[in-house]
Amino acid sequence: MTVPSIETRGLTRKFGSFTALDHLDLKVEGGKCVGFLGPNGSGKTTTLKLLTAMIYPTEGECYINDIPCHTDRTAALAGAGVLIESPEIYPSLTPNEALEMVEDVRGIPRDEWKGRIETVLAEVRMSDWADKKVGKFSKGMKQRVNIAAALVHDPPVVLLDEPSTGLDPRGMSEVRAILRALKQTHRLIFMSSHLLSEVTEVCDEVALLDHGKLRFYDTLPNVVSRFGKDQGSVDVTFDHPVDPAAVRRISGIPSDVTDITPLGTSQVRIKFSGPSASKKLLLRILVDADLGVVGFVESESALEEIYLSQISRGE
Amino acid sequence: MATISPATTDPVASSLIRFRAPPLLHQIPKLARYQLREYLRSRRFYAMAGIIVFLGTVLTAVTGYYRGPLVTDPVTFYGTDWGGAASFLVVLVAVLFGGDAIAGEFQNKTGYFLMGLPVRRSTVYLGKFLAAYAAAAAMMGLFLGILLANGIFYFGSRAAPWQLGLSALLAFVYLGAVLGATFMFSSLFKTSAYGFVLTALLFLIGFTLLQDYISAIAHAQPWMVISYASGTISSVFDPTVNWGLNGSWTLMRGDIDKNVVVKIYTVAGVAEGILIMLGYLLVTSLVGLSLFEREDFS
């Protein structure tokens, strides 16, 4: 079975004397969601533009599904759905027409157009706007249509550049739901994002780019254990309001719990040092204490702390 | 809750096999069709149509009011109304529909939508060129239609001279040449206004001045200047027109405040004019395409 993949080999892009991307070697394959992190100007969008041949490399090569992006652009992009830089759609087109154009140019059989468009517009919750002109849409609505355009041909590889940009909280939540659903379909989703919570929630793996260089690429748990300086952090949600001090007093709470801070009336963040075994022990103790635990998730702060430490290391 | 369709057994293979992008020659007319639809829905299209109807109405009114020498015969009539206005109109419609064709893709970020598709840049360029040509040609056709209606009124339905057909053909070749240059300038900049202004200035003023300088100062045939070639659009109505590859020179003398003024008018031969215009179309298209191929979407 062919697995979806993207690969860069020594990929470098300079703009004058500024090196936006510095010999990036990255191979991502298989059905998974990979978060591509990095501060502004780190080279995330440059990488995505190089993968889609919107810009040319100074050195190196890149591939989508083993097809070279720059020498065989059309074949490479035939197997990819792309959303880069929140593009504008011709304002006189309706979402239906814009997606028809995408399907037509992509060579999708005409008898499949209607069904695919209806499905994908429903996924991005734009069905009610299918026949309205895009020119009148808000930024968030346009972004939904762009996401629909990236997915309408069921691509094995999906490249997304900050897909939640311009969306309201509900829209962001819906994008996450779409991404989670996409993950179930053996597709490779490679998305840049500034939202660590989004990456923590939907991504299986993360790659961090800083000053054009790859700092790391690994699964989320491995990243936390490799770079977390033996620091773990979980967010625990209860079915009733709790006092953090009461949690601290629970019998058997491991000694390596370093901090318990409230996140809301019924949610606390528990930080601990030590191996991931501490997390399992902590969960068992909390459940045994019958405090009404309804949520126990890796805290996004873990990734945030790693992100900040790795970025500052780069500086 | 999102409801993405279930996984295929081999999504990469199935996608690549089923949805292989159509060949270049199939994609160009597809993109041209969508781009043309965008033009047909744009305000500029109707604004330009309005301007042409207005111009046509003014010509109709002036011709109807004065009649006289204008309507003595069809050749004079079309030579004056079509031959005198077509070159100017070609520049106007070419700049209007082509000035932002490429630069606008960068400026308005619509290019990021197109370039996410499995298309070659040359496909986008040629598709947009065909659409702009069709929209601009429709405007020229509208103007020609108004004049023909006038001509039929004055001379009857069989009174369209062959010179009009040839002149219209030359105007449509010239349209290709001007659009080629417009697209080239549009590829050079990422801001639409530069393309509009540069093309308009060059074709309405620049080339005419250059033509005059070359012929008056260097005493050379300005074969490299496109306005020299576009003169054939009106010269074909002249019975002494040169059909070959050599242009004609006309020396005109006049007095202004007791000073003798000499002006040299140069017009290409018809065959020469066609070659020059096709040359411009070819060179500017190749340069424009090359610029667009190398341009970064950044």
XYZ file of C-alpha atoms in Angstrom, chain B residues 16-203:
188
model
C -3.372 9.784 -8.083
C -4.991 7.377 -10.480
C -8.507 8.774 -10.400
C -7.762 12.440 -10.191
C -4.779 12.833 -12.416
C -4.796 16.462 -13.486
C -5.997 16.894 -17.079
C -3.358 17.664 -19.689
C -2.212 21.227 -20.250
C -4.288 21.762 -23.367
C -7.461 20.735 -21.528
C -6.764 22.890 -18.501
C -6.150 26.114 -20.446
C -9.710 26.424 -21.842
C -11.130 25.365 -18.471
C -9.290 28.152 -16.660
C -10.088 30.579 -19.469
C -13.784 29.786 -19.121
C -13.851 30.466 -15.373
C -11.770 33.589 -15.785
C -14.044 34.847 -18.537
C -17.042 34.284 -16.292
C -15.312 36.452 -13.704
C -14.854 39.185 -16.328
C -18.442 38.903 -17.505
C -19.650 39.449 -13.960
C -17.320 42.319 -13.230
C -18.245 45.963 -13.070
C -15.412 46.833 -15.412
C -17.006 44.780 -18.161
C -20.259 46.682 -17.976
C -18.503 50.004 -17.418
C -16.451 49.423 -20.577
C -19.544 48.330 -22.483
C -21.211 51.540 -21.310
C -18.278 53.636 -22.518
C -18.334 51.951 -25.910
C -22.087 52.374 -26.267
C -21.615 56.021 -25.318
C -18.844 56.486 -27.888
C -20.922 54.698 -30.485
C -23.890 56.902 -29.690
C -21.781 60.064 -30.020
C -20.394 58.869 -33.357
C -23.900 58.028 -34.517
C -25.204 61.431 -33.492
C -22.296 63.365 -35.018
C -22.455 61.386 -38.256
C -26.220 61.781 -38.440
C -26.055 65.508 -37.762
C -23.230 66.427 -40.138
C -23.481 63.627 -42.725
C -21.831 65.376 -45.646
C -18.454 63.887 -46.633
C -18.566 61.242 -43.919
C -21.338 59.297 -45.539
C -20.451 59.707 -49.176
C -19.213 56.146 -49.403
C -18.735 53.181 -47.050
C -14.932 53.173 -47.273
C -14.710 56.787 -46.114
C -17.299 56.176 -43.429
C -15.638 53.100 -41.931
C -12.150 54.470 -42.526
C -13.013 57.506 -40.434
C -15.113 55.993 -37.667
C -13.504 52.575 -37.305
C -10.030 53.280 -38.643
C -9.724 56.404 -36.525
C -10.886 54.900 -33.239
C -9.993 51.217 -33.281
C -6.301 51.565 -32.275
C -7.203 53.719 -29.310
C -10.005 51.406 -28.232
C -7.751 48.358 -28.489
C -5.334 49.910 -25.998
C -8.181 50.891 -23.705
C -9.800 47.451 -23.559
C -6.467 45.609 -23.405
C -5.314 47.662 -20.440
C -8.665 47.309 -18.738
C -8.862 43.538 -19.005
C -5.179 42.679 -18.927
C -3.589 45.328 -16.711
C -4.175 43.463 -13.482
C -4.523 39.959 -14.856
C -1.296 38.680 -13.346
C -0.389 41.379 -10.811
C -3.911 41.120 -9.394
C -3.334 37.453 -8.574
C -0.549 38.541 -6.233
C -2.173 41.717 -4.990
C -5.592 40.201 -4.269
C -4.183 36.846 -3.150
C -6.427 34.971 -5.582
C -3.246 33.457 -6.997
C -2.813 31.399 -3.841
C -6.136 29.722 -4.599
C -5.176 28.936 -8.190
C -1.647 27.867 -7.380
C -2.889 25.343 -4.862
C -4.312 23.432 -7.807
C -2.364 20.982 -9.951
C -1.809 23.416 -12.780
C 1.297 24.713 -14.441
C 1.912 28.418 -14.250
C 1.898 28.588 -18.032
C -1.625 27.124 -17.937
C -2.791 29.888 -15.627
C -1.063 32.528 -17.765
C -2.476 31.299 -21.054
C -5.939 30.676 -19.608
C -6.069 34.200 -18.280
C -4.740 35.568 -21.561
C -7.466 33.838 -23.560
C -10.155 35.091 -21.177
C -8.850 38.668 -21.285
C -8.628 38.471 -25.069
C -12.195 37.215 -25.333
C -13.535 39.939 -23.030
C -11.586 42.668 -24.840
C -12.562 41.297 -28.247
C -16.215 41.345 -27.185
C -15.868 45.073 -26.508
C -14.283 45.656 -29.902
C -17.068 43.591 -31.434
C -19.645 45.757 -29.708
C -18.099 48.904 -31.149
C -17.891 47.338 -34.581
C -21.525 46.288 -34.271
C -22.634 49.856 -33.561
C -20.705 51.129 -36.580
C -22.093 48.394 -38.796
C -25.608 49.330 -37.729
C -24.834 52.901 -38.781
C -23.286 51.721 -42.032
C -26.309 49.593 -42.858
C -28.556 52.568 -42.169
C -26.655 54.780 -44.591
C -25.490 52.386 -47.252
C -27.619 49.263 -46.987
C -26.788 45.800 -45.751
C -24.355 44.934 -48.560
C -22.229 48.004 -48.164
C -19.628 46.738 -45.704
C -16.387 47.049 -47.683
C -13.713 44.355 -47.571
C -11.343 46.937 -46.126
C -13.438 46.910 -42.963
C -13.014 43.173 -42.587
C -9.267 43.427 -43.069
C -9.008 46.377 -40.733
C -10.989 44.508 -38.076
C -8.684 41.536 -38.496
C -5.655 43.790 -38.040
C -7.266 45.349 -34.976
C -7.744 41.900 -33.438
C -4.103 41.045 -34.164
C -3.097 44.354 -32.603
C -5.274 43.502 -29.600
C -3.240 40.325 -29.131
C 0.003 42.296 -29.294
C -1.135 44.938 -26.813
C -2.523 42.289 -24.462
C 0.757 40.420 -24.713
C 2.595 43.536 -23.566
C -0.028 44.242 -20.901
C 0.381 40.749 -19.486
C 4.143 41.119 -19.587
C 4.031 44.317 -17.539
C 1.438 42.778 -15.263
C 3.859 39.897 -14.616
C 6.634 42.315 -13.862
C 4.866 43.918 -10.917
C 2.905 42.692 -7.933
C 0.799 45.847 -7.885
C -1.913 46.143 -10.523
C -1.730 49.916 -10.906
C 1.811 49.779 -12.307
C 0.755 47.446 -15.096
C -2.257 49.631 -15.987
C -0.320 52.897 -16.042
C 2.790 51.632 -17.793
C 0.910 49.919 -20.608
C -1.450 52.843 -21.148
C 1.368 55.404 -21.205
C 3.509 53.304 -23.462
C 0.831 52.511 -26.023
